[in-house]
Coordinates of C-alpha atoms in Angstrom, one line a residue:
X161 CA 30.9 -46.0 -83.9
X162 CA 34.0 -47.1 -85.9
X163 CA 34.1 -47.2 -89.6
X164 CA 35.9 -49.8 -91.7
X165 CA 39.3 -48.4 -92.9
X166 CA 40.0 -48.7 -96.6
X167 CA 42.6 -51.2 -97.6
X168 CA 44.8 -48.6 -99.3
X169 CA 45.2 -46.5 -96.2
X170 CA 48.9 -45.8 -95.6
X171 CA 50.4 -47.3 -92.5
X172 CA 51.9 -44.0 -91.4
X173 CA 48.5 -42.3 -91.5
X174 CA 46.8 -45.2 -89.7
X175 CA 49.5 -45.2 -87.0
X176 CA 48.9 -41.6 -86.3
X177 CA 45.1 -42.2 -86.0
X178 CA 45.8 -45.1 -83.6
X179 CA 48.2 -43.0 -81.4
X180 CA 45.8 -40.0 -81.4
X181 CA 42.9 -42.1 -80.2
X182 CA 45.1 -43.8 -77.6
X183 CA 46.3 -40.4 -76.2
X184 CA 42.7 -39.1 -76.2
X185 CA 41.5 -42.0 -74.0
X186 CA 44.8 -42.6 -72.1
X187 CA 44.4 -46.1 -73.5
X188 CA 47.7 -47.7 -72.6
X189 CA 47.8 -46.4 -69.0
X190 CA 44.2 -47.2 -68.3
X191 CA 44.5 -50.7 -69.9
X192 CA 47.8 -51.4 -68.3
X193 CA 46.4 -50.7 -64.9
X194 CA 42.9 -52.0 -65.7
X195 CA 41.2 -48.7 -65.0
X196 CA 38.4 -46.8 -66.7
X197 CA 36.9 -49.7 -68.8
X198 CA 34.3 -47.4 -70.4
X199 CA 37.1 -45.2 -71.8
X200 CA 38.7 -48.3 -73.3
X201 CA 35.4 -49.2 -74.9
X202 CA 35.1 -45.7 -76.4
X203 CA 38.6 -46.0 -77.8
X204 CA 38.0 -49.4 -79.4
X205 CA 34.7 -48.2 -80.9
X206 CA 36.4 -45.2 -82.4
X207 CA 39.4 -47.2 -83.8
X208 CA 37.1 -49.4 -85.9
X209 CA 36.3 -53.0 -86.7
X210 CA 39.7 -54.7 -85.9
X211 CA 39.8 -53.1 -82.5
X212 CA 36.1 -53.7 -81.7
X213 CA 36.7 -57.4 -82.5
X214 CA 39.8 -57.4 -80.3
X215 CA 37.7 -55.9 -77.5
X216 CA 35.0 -58.6 -78.0
X217 CA 37.7 -61.3 -77.8
X218 CA 39.1 -59.8 -74.6
X219 CA 35.6 -59.9 -73.1
X220 CA 35.9 -63.7 -73.3
X221 CA 39.3 -63.9 -71.6
X222 CA 39.0 -63.4 -67.8
X223 CA 42.6 -64.7 -67.6
X224 CA 43.8 -61.5 -69.4
X225 CA 41.5 -58.7 -68.1
X226 CA 39.6 -57.9 -64.9
X227 CA 36.0 -58.7 -64.2
X228 CA 35.0 -55.0 -64.7
X229 CA 36.7 -55.0 -68.1
X230 CA 34.9 -58.3 -69.1
X231 CA 31.5 -56.7 -68.3
X232 CA 32.2 -53.5 -70.1
X233 CA 33.7 -55.1 -73.2
X234 CA 30.7 -57.4 -73.6
X235 CA 28.7 -54.3 -74.5
X236 CA 30.8 -53.5 -77.6
X237 CA 28.7 -53.6 -80.8
X238 CA 30.3 -54.2 -84.1
X239 CA 27.6 -53.3 -86.6
X240 CA 29.4 -51.7 -89.5
X241 CA 28.3 -50.3 -92.8
X242 CA 27.6 -53.2 -95.3
X243 CA 29.6 -53.5 -98.5
X244 CA 27.9 -52.8 -101.8
X245 CA 26.3 -55.9 -103.5
X246 CA 28.8 -55.8 -106.3
X247 CA 31.7 -55.9 -103.9
X248 CA 30.3 -58.8 -102.0
X249 CA 29.5 -60.7 -105.2
X250 CA 33.1 -60.2 -106.4
X251 CA 34.5 -61.5 -103.1
X252 CA 32.2 -64.6 -103.3
X253 CA 33.1 -65.4 -106.9
X254 CA 36.8 -64.9 -106.3
X255 CA 36.8 -67.1 -103.2
X256 CA 34.6 -70.0 -104.6
X257 CA 35.3 -69.8 -108.3
X258 CA 31.5 -69.9 -108.8
X259 CA 28.8 -67.3 -109.6
X260 CA 26.0 -66.7 -107.2
X261 CA 23.4 -68.0 -109.7
X262 CA 25.3 -71.3 -110.1
X263 CA 24.9 -71.9 -106.3
X264 CA 21.8 -70.2 -105.2
X265 CA 18.2 -70.2 -106.4
X266 CA 17.6 -67.0 -104.6
X267 CA 20.0 -64.6 -102.9
X268 CA 18.9 -61.5 -100.9
X269 CA 21.1 -58.6 -102.0
X270 CA 20.6 -56.7 -98.7
X271 CA 22.4 -58.3 -95.7
X272 CA 20.5 -58.8 -92.5
X273 CA 23.7 -58.2 -90.4
X274 CA 27.0 -56.7 -91.0
X275 CA 29.8 -57.1 -88.4
X276 CA 33.5 -56.3 -88.2
X277 CA 34.6 -59.4 -90.1
X278 CA 31.9 -59.8 -92.7
X279 CA 28.2 -59.5 -93.6
X280 CA 25.4 -62.2 -93.6
X281 CA 22.8 -62.7 -96.3
X282 CA 19.7 -64.9 -96.5
X283 CA 19.6 -67.2 -99.6
X284 CA 18.2 -70.5 -101.0
X285 CA 20.2 -73.3 -102.5
X286 CA 19.2 -74.6 -105.9
X287 CA 17.0 -77.3 -104.2
X288 CA 15.2 -74.6 -102.2
X289 CA 17.0 -75.2 -98.8
X290 CA 17.1 -71.9 -96.9
X291 CA 20.7 -70.9 -95.9
X292 CA 22.6 -68.0 -94.5
X293 CA 25.8 -66.9 -96.3
X294 CA 28.6 -65.1 -94.5
X295 CA 31.0 -63.2 -96.8
X296 CA 34.0 -61.4 -95.4
X297 CA 34.6 -57.7 -96.1
X298 CA 37.2 -57.1 -98.8
X299 CA 40.8 -57.2 -97.7
X300 CA 39.7 -57.8 -94.1
X301 CA 42.6 -60.2 -93.5
X302 CA 45.1 -57.5 -94.7
X303 CA 43.3 -54.8 -92.6
X304 CA 43.4 -57.0 -89.4
X305 CA 47.1 -57.9 -90.0
X306 CA 48.0 -54.2 -90.6
X307 CA 46.2 -53.0 -87.5
X308 CA 47.7 -55.7 -85.3
X309 CA 51.2 -54.8 -86.5
X310 CA 50.6 -51.1 -85.9
X311 CA 49.1 -51.8 -82.5
X312 CA 52.2 -53.7 -81.5
X313 CA 54.4 -50.7 -82.7
X314 CA 52.2 -48.3 -80.7
X315 CA 52.7 -50.4 -77.5
X316 CA 56.5 -50.5 -78.0
X317 CA 56.5 -46.6 -78.2
X318 CA 55.3 -46.3 -74.6
X319 CA 58.3 -45.0 -72.8
X320 CA 57.5 -45.6 -69.2
X321 CA 54.8 -47.4 -67.2
X322 CA 55.5 -48.2 -63.5
X323 CA 56.0 -52.0 -63.5
X324 CA 55.0 -52.4 -59.8
X325 CA 51.5 -51.3 -60.5
X326 CA 50.9 -53.2 -63.8
X327 CA 48.0 -55.5 -63.8
X328 CA 48.3 -57.0 -67.3
X329 CA 51.2 -58.0 -69.6
X330 CA 50.6 -56.0 -72.7
X331 CA 52.8 -58.2 -75.0
X332 CA 51.2 -61.5 -73.8
X333 CA 47.7 -60.0 -74.1
X334 CA 48.3 -58.9 -77.7
X335 CA 49.7 -62.2 -78.6
X336 CA 46.7 -64.0 -77.2
X337 CA 44.0 -61.9 -78.8
X338 CA 45.9 -61.7 -82.1
X339 CA 46.0 -65.4 -82.3
X340 CA 42.3 -65.6 -81.5
X341 CA 41.4 -62.9 -84.1
X342 CA 43.4 -64.4 -86.9
X343 CA 41.8 -67.8 -86.2
X344 CA 38.3 -66.3 -86.2
X345 CA 38.7 -64.8 -89.7
X346 CA 39.5 -68.2 -91.1
X347 CA 36.0 -69.3 -92.2
X348 CA 37.1 -72.8 -93.1
X349 CA 38.2 -73.3 -89.5
X350 CA 34.7 -72.2 -88.4
X351 CA 33.1 -74.6 -90.9
X352 CA 35.1 -77.6 -89.6
X353 CA 34.1 -76.7 -86.0
X354 CA 30.5 -76.4 -87.0
X355 CA 30.5 -79.8 -88.7
X356 CA 31.9 -81.5 -85.5
X357 CA 29.5 -79.7 -83.2
X358 CA 26.6 -80.7 -85.4
X359 CA 27.6 -84.3 -85.3
X360 CA 27.9 -84.3 -81.5
X361 CA 24.9 -82.1 -80.5
X362 CA 22.2 -81.9 -83.2
X363 CA 18.9 -83.3 -81.9
X364 CA 20.4 -84.2 -78.5
X365 CA 17.3 -83.5 -76.4
X366 CA 16.0 -80.0 -77.3
X367 CA 19.2 -78.9 -79.1
X368 CA 19.4 -78.1 -82.8
X369 CA 22.6 -77.2 -84.6
X370 CA 22.7 -75.7 -88.1
X371 CA 24.2 -77.9 -90.8
X372 CA 27.3 -76.7 -92.6
X373 CA 27.2 -76.9 -96.4
X374 CA 30.9 -77.5 -96.7
X375 CA 30.9 -77.9 -100.5
X376 CA 29.9 -74.3 -100.9
X377 CA 32.4 -72.9 -98.3
X378 CA 35.7 -71.2 -99.1
X379 CA 38.3 -69.2 -97.1
X380 CA 36.1 -66.1 -97.2
X381 CA 32.7 -67.7 -97.5
X382 CA 30.6 -69.7 -95.0
X383 CA 27.2 -71.3 -95.9
X384 CA 25.1 -72.7 -93.0
X385 CA 21.5 -73.9 -92.7
X386 CA 19.2 -71.0 -91.9
X387 CA 17.8 -71.0 -88.3
X388 CA 14.8 -69.1 -87.1
X389 CA 13.9 -68.1 -83.6
X390 CA 14.5 -65.4 -80.9
X391 CA 17.6 -64.8 -78.9
X392 CA 17.4 -66.4 -75.5
X393 CA 17.7 -62.9 -73.9
X394 CA 14.1 -62.3 -74.8
X395 CA 13.2 -65.0 -72.3
X396 CA 15.0 -63.5 -69.3
X397 CA 13.2 -62.3 -66.2
X398 CA 10.1 -64.5 -66.4
X399 CA 6.9 -63.2 -64.7
X400 CA 4.4 -66.0 -64.7
X401 CA 4.7 -69.5 -63.1
X402 CA 4.5 -71.0 -66.6
X403 CA 7.3 -68.8 -67.9
X404 CA 9.5 -69.6 -64.8
X405 CA 9.0 -73.4 -65.4
X406 CA 10.0 -72.9 -69.1
X407 CA 13.1 -71.0 -68.1
X408 CA 14.1 -73.6 -65.5
X409 CA 13.9 -76.3 -68.2
X410 CA 15.9 -74.1 -70.6
X411 CA 18.6 -73.4 -68.0
X412 CA 18.8 -77.0 -66.9
X413 CA 19.1 -78.2 -70.5
X414 CA 21.9 -75.7 -71.2
X415 CA 23.9 -76.7 -68.2
X416 CA 23.4 -80.5 -68.8
X417 CA 24.4 -80.1 -72.5
X418 CA 27.4 -77.9 -71.6
X419 CA 28.6 -80.6 -69.1
X420 CA 28.2 -83.2 -71.8
X421 CA 30.4 -81.1 -74.1
X422 CA 33.1 -80.9 -71.5
X423 CA 33.1 -84.4 -69.9
X424 CA 31.8 -86.5 -72.8
X425 CA 32.7 -84.8 -76.0
X426 CA 35.8 -82.9 -74.7
X427 CA 34.8 -80.3 -77.4
X428 CA 32.8 -77.3 -76.2
X429 CA 31.3 -74.0 -77.5
X430 CA 33.6 -71.3 -76.0
X431 CA 31.3 -68.3 -76.6
X432 CA 27.7 -69.3 -75.5
X433 CA 26.5 -65.7 -75.1
X434 CA 22.7 -65.0 -75.5
X435 CA 23.3 -63.8 -79.1
X436 CA 24.5 -67.3 -80.0
X437 CA 21.5 -69.1 -78.4
X438 CA 18.1 -69.0 -80.1
X439 CA 14.8 -70.4 -78.9
X440 CA 12.6 -71.7 -81.7
X441 CA 9.3 -73.7 -81.9
X442 CA 9.7 -77.5 -82.1
X443 CA 9.4 -79.0 -85.6
X444 CA 6.1 -80.6 -86.3
X445 CA 6.0 -84.3 -85.2
X446 CA 9.2 -84.1 -83.1
X447 CA 7.8 -84.1 -79.6
X448 CA 9.8 -87.1 -78.3
X449 CA 13.4 -88.2 -78.4
X450 CA 15.0 -91.6 -78.2
X451 CA 17.6 -92.4 -75.6
X452 CA 19.7 -95.6 -75.3
X453 CA 19.5 -97.0 -71.8
X454 CA 21.7 -99.8 -70.5
X455 CA 21.2 -101.8 -67.2
X456 CA 23.8 -104.3 -66.0
X457 CA 23.1 -107.3 -63.7
X458 CA 26.2 -109.0 -62.8
X459 CA 27.5 -110.5 -66.1
X460 CA 24.4 -109.6 -68.1
X461 CA 23.5 -106.3 -69.7
X462 CA 20.2 -105.1 -71.1
X463 CA 20.0 -102.3 -73.7
X464 CA 16.8 -100.7 -74.9
X465 CA 15.5 -97.4 -76.4
X466 CA 13.6 -95.1 -74.1
X467 CA 11.2 -92.5 -75.5
X468 CA 11.4 -89.2 -73.6
X469 CA 8.8 -86.4 -74.2
X470 CA 10.2 -83.0 -75.2
X471 CA 8.8 -79.5 -74.7
X472 CA 7.3 -77.5 -77.6
X473 CA 10.5 -75.5 -78.2
X474 CA 14.1 -76.0 -79.2
X475 CA 17.5 -74.4 -78.3
X476 CA 19.7 -73.5 -81.3
X477 CA 23.5 -73.0 -81.1
X478 CA 25.0 -70.5 -83.5
X479 CA 28.6 -69.3 -84.4
X480 CA 31.4 -71.8 -84.1
X481 CA 34.3 -69.5 -84.7
X482 CA 35.5 -70.0 -81.0
X483 CA 35.5 -73.5 -79.8
X484 CA 37.5 -75.3 -77.1
X485 CA 39.0 -78.8 -77.0
X486 CA 40.2 -80.7 -73.9
X487 CA 42.4 -83.7 -73.5
X488 CA 41.3 -86.5 -71.2
X489 CA 44.0 -85.5 -68.7
X490 CA 42.6 -81.9 -68.6
X491 CA 39.1 -83.2 -68.3
X492 CA 40.2 -85.3 -65.3
X493 CA 41.6 -82.1 -63.8
X494 CA 38.5 -80.1 -64.4
X495 CA 36.4 -82.8 -62.7
X496 CA 38.6 -82.8 -59.7
X497 CA 38.5 -79.0 -59.4
X498 CA 34.7 -79.0 -59.5
X499 CA 34.4 -81.7 -56.9
X500 CA 37.0 -80.0 -54.7
X501 CA 35.2 -76.6 -55.0
X502 CA 31.7 -78.1 -54.2
X503 CA 33.1 -80.1 -51.3
X504 CA 35.0 -77.0 -50.0
X505 CA 38.2 -79.1 -49.5
X506 CA 40.7 -76.2 -49.6
X507 CA 43.8 -78.4 -49.6
X508 CA 42.4 -80.5 -52.5
X509 CA 41.4 -77.3 -54.4
X510 CA 45.0 -76.2 -54.3
X511 CA 46.3 -79.6 -55.4
X512 CA 43.7 -79.8 -58.3
X513 CA 44.5 -76.3 -59.4
X514 CA 48.2 -77.2 -59.7
X515 CA 47.2 -80.1 -62.0
X516 CA 45.7 -77.7 -64.6
X517 CA 48.6 -75.2 -64.5
X518 CA 52.0 -74.9 -66.1
X519 CA 54.7 -73.9 -63.6
X520 CA 56.7 -70.9 -64.9
X521 CA 59.1 -70.5 -62.0
X522 CA 59.9 -71.4 -58.5
X523 CA 56.8 -72.5 -56.6
X524 CA 56.2 -72.6 -52.8
X525 CA 53.2 -75.0 -52.6
X526 CA 52.6 -74.4 -48.9
X527 CA 52.3 -70.6 -49.5
X528 CA 50.1 -71.1 -52.6
X529 CA 47.7 -73.5 -50.7
X530 CA 47.6 -71.0 -47.8
X531 CA 46.9 -68.0 -50.0
X532 CA 44.3 -69.8 -52.1
X533 CA 42.5 -71.1 -49.1
X534 CA 42.4 -67.6 -47.5
X535 CA 41.0 -66.1 -50.7
X536 CA 38.4 -68.8 -51.3
X537 CA 37.0 -69.1 -47.8
X538 CA 34.7 -66.0 -47.9
X539 CA 33.6 -67.0 -51.5
X540 CA 32.6 -70.6 -50.7
X541 CA 30.9 -69.4 -47.5
X542 CA 28.3 -67.6 -49.6
X543 CA 26.9 -70.7 -51.2
X544 CA 27.3 -71.7 -54.8
X545 CA 24.3 -69.8 -56.1
X546 CA 25.5 -66.4 -54.9
X547 CA 29.2 -66.6 -56.1
X548 CA 30.3 -64.2 -58.8
X549 CA 32.3 -66.8 -60.7
X550 CA 33.8 -64.3 -63.4
X551 CA 35.4 -62.2 -60.7
X552 CA 36.4 -65.1 -58.6
X553 CA 38.1 -66.9 -61.5
X554 CA 39.9 -63.8 -62.6
X555 CA 41.3 -63.4 -59.1
X556 CA 42.3 -67.0 -58.9
X557 CA 44.2 -66.6 -62.2
X558 CA 46.0 -63.6 -60.8
X559 CA 46.9 -65.5 -57.6
X560 CA 48.3 -68.3 -59.7
X561 CA 50.4 -65.9 -61.8
X562 CA 51.8 -64.4 -58.5
X563 CA 52.9 -67.8 -57.6
X564 CA 54.6 -68.6 -60.9
X565 CA 51.7 -70.6 -62.2
X566 CA 50.0 -70.2 -65.6
X567 CA 46.6 -71.9 -66.1
X568 CA 46.7 -73.9 -69.4
X569 CA 45.1 -72.1 -72.3
X570 CA 42.4 -74.6 -72.9
X571 CA 41.3 -74.3 -69.3
X572 CA 41.2 -70.5 -69.5
X573 CA 38.9 -70.9 -72.5
X574 CA 36.7 -73.2 -70.5
X575 CA 36.6 -70.8 -67.6
X576 CA 35.5 -68.0 -70.0
X577 CA 32.8 -70.2 -71.5
X578 CA 31.6 -71.3 -68.0
X579 CA 31.4 -67.6 -66.9
X580 CA 29.5 -66.6 -70.0
X581 CA 27.0 -69.3 -69.7
X582 CA 26.7 -68.8 -66.0
X583 CA 25.6 -65.2 -66.6
X584 CA 22.8 -66.5 -68.9
X585 CA 21.7 -69.1 -66.5
X586 CA 21.5 -66.5 -63.7
X587 CA 19.1 -64.5 -65.8
X588 CA 16.9 -67.5 -66.8
X589 CA 16.8 -69.2 -63.4
X590 CA 18.5 -67.4 -60.5
X591 CA 18.0 -70.4 -58.2
X592 CA 20.0 -72.8 -60.4
X593 CA 23.7 -73.1 -59.6
X594 CA 25.9 -74.3 -62.5
X595 CA 28.4 -75.7 -60.0
X596 CA 25.7 -77.6 -58.2
X597 CA 24.7 -79.2 -61.5
X598 CA 28.3 -79.7 -62.5
X599 CA 29.1 -81.8 -59.5
X600 CA 27.1 -84.9 -60.5
X601 CA 28.6 -84.7 -64.0
X602 CA 32.1 -84.6 -62.5
X603 CA 31.3 -87.6 -60.2
X604 CA 29.8 -89.5 -63.1
X605 CA 32.9 -88.8 -65.2
X606 CA 35.2 -90.1 -62.4
X607 CA 33.0 -93.1 -61.9
X608 CA 33.3 -94.0 -65.6
X609 CA 37.1 -93.5 -65.3
X610 CA 37.2 -95.7 -62.2
X611 CA 34.6 -98.2 -63.5
X612 CA 32.8 -98.2 -60.1
X613 CA 29.1 -97.9 -59.3
X614 CA 26.9 -97.5 -56.2
X615 CA 29.5 -95.5 -54.3
X616 CA 28.7 -92.4 -52.3
X617 CA 29.8 -89.1 -53.9
X618 CA 32.4 -88.3 -51.3
X619 CA 33.8 -91.8 -51.4
X620 CA 34.2 -91.6 -55.2
X621 CA 36.1 -88.4 -54.9
X622 CA 38.3 -89.6 -52.1
X623 CA 38.9 -92.9 -54.0
X624 CA 39.9 -91.0 -57.1
X625 CA 42.3 -88.8 -55.1
X626 CA 43.9 -91.9 -53.5
X627 CA 44.2 -93.8 -56.8
X628 CA 45.5 -90.7 -58.5
X629 CA 48.3 -90.5 -55.9
X630 CA 48.8 -94.2 -55.7
X631 CA 49.3 -94.6 -59.4
X632 CA 52.6 -92.8 -59.0
X633 CA 53.6 -94.8 -55.9
X634 CA 55.4 -97.7 -57.5
X635 CA 57.7 -95.4 -59.6
X636 CA 58.4 -93.2 -56.5
X637 CA 59.1 -96.3 -54.3
X638 CA 61.5 -97.8 -56.8
X639 CA 63.4 -94.5 -57.1
X640 CA 63.6 -94.2 -53.3
X641 CA 64.9 -97.8 -52.9
X642 CA 67.6 -97.2 -55.6
X643 CA 68.6 -94.0 -53.9
X644 CA 68.7 -95.7 -50.5
X645 CA 70.9 -98.5 -51.8
X646 CA 73.3 -96.0 -53.3
X647 CA 73.6 -94.1 -49.9
X648 CA 71.9 -91.0 -51.3
X649 CA 68.9 -90.7 -49.0
X650 CA 68.4 -87.2 -47.6
X651 CA 65.8 -85.9 -45.2
X652 CA 64.8 -82.3 -45.9
X653 CA 62.9 -80.3 -43.3
X654 CA 61.1 -77.2 -44.5
X655 CA 59.2 -74.6 -42.6
X656 CA 57.8 -71.1 -43.2
X657 CA 60.5 -68.4 -43.5
X658 CA 63.4 -70.8 -43.7
X659 CA 65.1 -68.9 -46.6
X660 CA 65.3 -65.7 -44.6
X661 CA 66.6 -67.5 -41.6
X662 CA 69.2 -69.4 -43.6
X663 CA 70.4 -66.1 -45.1
X664 CA 70.7 -64.6 -41.7
X665 CA 72.7 -67.7 -40.4
X666 CA 75.0 -67.5 -43.4
X667 CA 75.5 -63.8 -42.8
X668 CA 76.3 -64.3 -39.1
X669 CA 78.6 -67.2 -39.9
X670 CA 80.5 -65.1 -42.5
X671 CA 80.9 -62.2 -39.9
X672 CA 82.0 -64.7 -37.3
X673 CA 84.7 -66.0 -39.6
X674 CA 85.9 -62.5 -40.4
X675 CA 86.0 -61.7 -36.6
X676 CA 88.1 -64.8 -36.0
X677 CA 90.6 -63.9 -38.8
X678 CA 90.7 -60.3 -37.5
X679 CA 91.5 -61.5 -34.0
X680 CA 94.3 -63.6 -35.3
X681 CA 95.7 -60.7 -37.4
X682 CA 95.5 -58.4 -34.3
X683 CA 97.2 -61.0 -32.0
X684 CA 100.0 -61.7 -34.5
X685 CA 100.5 -58.0 -35.2
X686 CA 100.8 -57.3 -31.5
X687 CA 103.4 -60.1 -31.1
X688 CA 105.4 -58.7 -34.1
X689 CA 105.3 -55.1 -32.7
X690 CA 106.2 -56.2 -29.2
X691 CA 109.2 -58.4 -30.1
X692 CA 110.7 -56.5 -33.0
X693 CA 111.7 -53.1 -31.7
X694 CA 115.2 -53.6 -33.0
X695 CA 113.9 -54.9 -36.4
X696 CA 112.2 -52.0 -38.2
X697 CA 110.9 -54.1 -41.1
X698 CA 109.2 -56.6 -38.9
X699 CA 107.8 -53.7 -36.8
X700 CA 106.3 -52.1 -39.9
X701 CA 104.7 -55.4 -40.8
X702 CA 103.0 -55.5 -37.5
X703 CA 101.7 -51.9 -37.9
X704 CA 100.4 -52.7 -41.4
X705 CA 98.5 -55.7 -39.8
X706 CA 97.0 -53.3 -37.3
X707 CA 95.9 -50.9 -40.0
X708 CA 94.3 -53.6 -42.1
X709 CA 92.4 -54.9 -39.1
X710 CA 91.2 -51.4 -38.2
X711 CA 90.1 -50.7 -41.8
X712 CA 88.1 -54.0 -42.0
X713 CA 86.5 -53.2 -38.6
X714 CA 85.4 -49.8 -39.9
X715 CA 83.9 -51.4 -43.1
X716 CA 82.0 -54.0 -41.0
X717 CA 80.6 -51.3 -38.7
X718 CA 79.5 -49.1 -41.7
X719 CA 78.0 -52.2 -43.5
X720 CA 76.0 -53.2 -40.4
X721 CA 74.7 -49.6 -40.0
X722 CA 73.7 -49.4 -43.7
X723 CA 72.0 -52.8 -43.5
X724 CA 69.9 -51.8 -40.5
X725 CA 68.9 -48.5 -42.1
X726 CA 67.8 -50.2 -45.3
X727 CA 65.8 -52.8 -43.4
X728 CA 64.1 -50.0 -41.4
X729 CA 63.2 -48.2 -44.6
X730 CA 61.7 -51.4 -46.1
X731 CA 59.7 -52.1 -43.0
X732 CA 58.2 -48.6 -43.2
X733 CA 57.1 -49.2 -46.8

């Protein structure tokens, strides 16, 4: 298990440590080719807190590493030795400008958890409110920045890795995880996220969100309402019928709430692993919840409060360092992708995938649609409940990158969150499919966007698809008419393999042109030689023409032979 490195450690010494561990585990080669995930975990554990946290962040990014890596890196533990109480107290007072006694009635000197970024203590505010206080380790920001800089230097020192067998882009991967890590160590960023998530989800059904006490927070200190309960992992693998019913309700509530975060709030918890989900008894007297219900009859609407009974337990969300935010346009795209997947419309799946991607180069849409359809067909034939979404999504991301497409960052974060929650749902209720539950939410979202009711599901999806295309029709029609009036209309026919054929036609045309010129040179040279026996200069000119023609013919023959040999070798490969 890694130990925290002292802040005064020289960069040269630390770099030697990093390089030694990387050589020991063949880190760069294994990671570059996505092999031996357990060896990578061992290296990260040995390198210490910064690298453990980097591994944990990578475990949430199926767009950067393979499914096997995601599963292995999730097992990384970052329990590190706690700082002495005096060191923690100094950090708190320096960051907040207040002493512990000025803020807390009681403060537990021994932390109940100590991770790579900081340690967490139980405490009570002056009014007796129980809280948890997270205080960063001293100089953690400097340590993280130093390790990231040294890791970048270590990567650049790699002399040769065969590019054709590379699976990941090391520079891009380091950029992504560096950004995530530096954002995570900003406690004020986490405090702001926690406040917003509390406003949107606290007491929504069975969900409770800890309150953030912003007035006591600082760049290195976070103070949250204390939450009790057990991790949801303790409720996996129910045995009795009563436990199975409870797990079904928990799983359904989690999926419904997550879909609300995506399609209503456009702000979602991006790391909903079991450690961030607690199950706790319901507070006394809170066994029902109020819900506003609206019914419309032609021009009249009736709104009333409906009381809904709640079970005797609550779900608690923790840790808001990694959150995702979607624009309405991206939410539209996500809804379309879900509906296309659940309807198994392969052409529409490809079109909706394009809408959530950035194009990074030339794109052959027909080829992409064909390859994506071929890849998805065996997956979707399994049924939604049996699909390994983490592996499927990683493969889809790779397929996109091979076709010069890059899925937008906020979407990759949603994919990660979806995969993480899907793993939890599978342990709670193996019969529940997140995609099956997501479909009604996607339809409801599109119905709200279209302002239609009482339409069949497929009709809504098709209507949305038609309107989405039709919305661009006036502009396209106007452009086409202007072009037609200006005499610039062109009809372009495309078919598979047309580039190769055009290259062959161009090559043949060039050869034909050369042959015609050679024939003219030979014919004119013959005439000069035949009619200029008494004129030596003209005779020599004809001979030179012969020589040039023969030389060009030899070059053409050699070029053709070389072209055929090279094509034969390529075909054998």
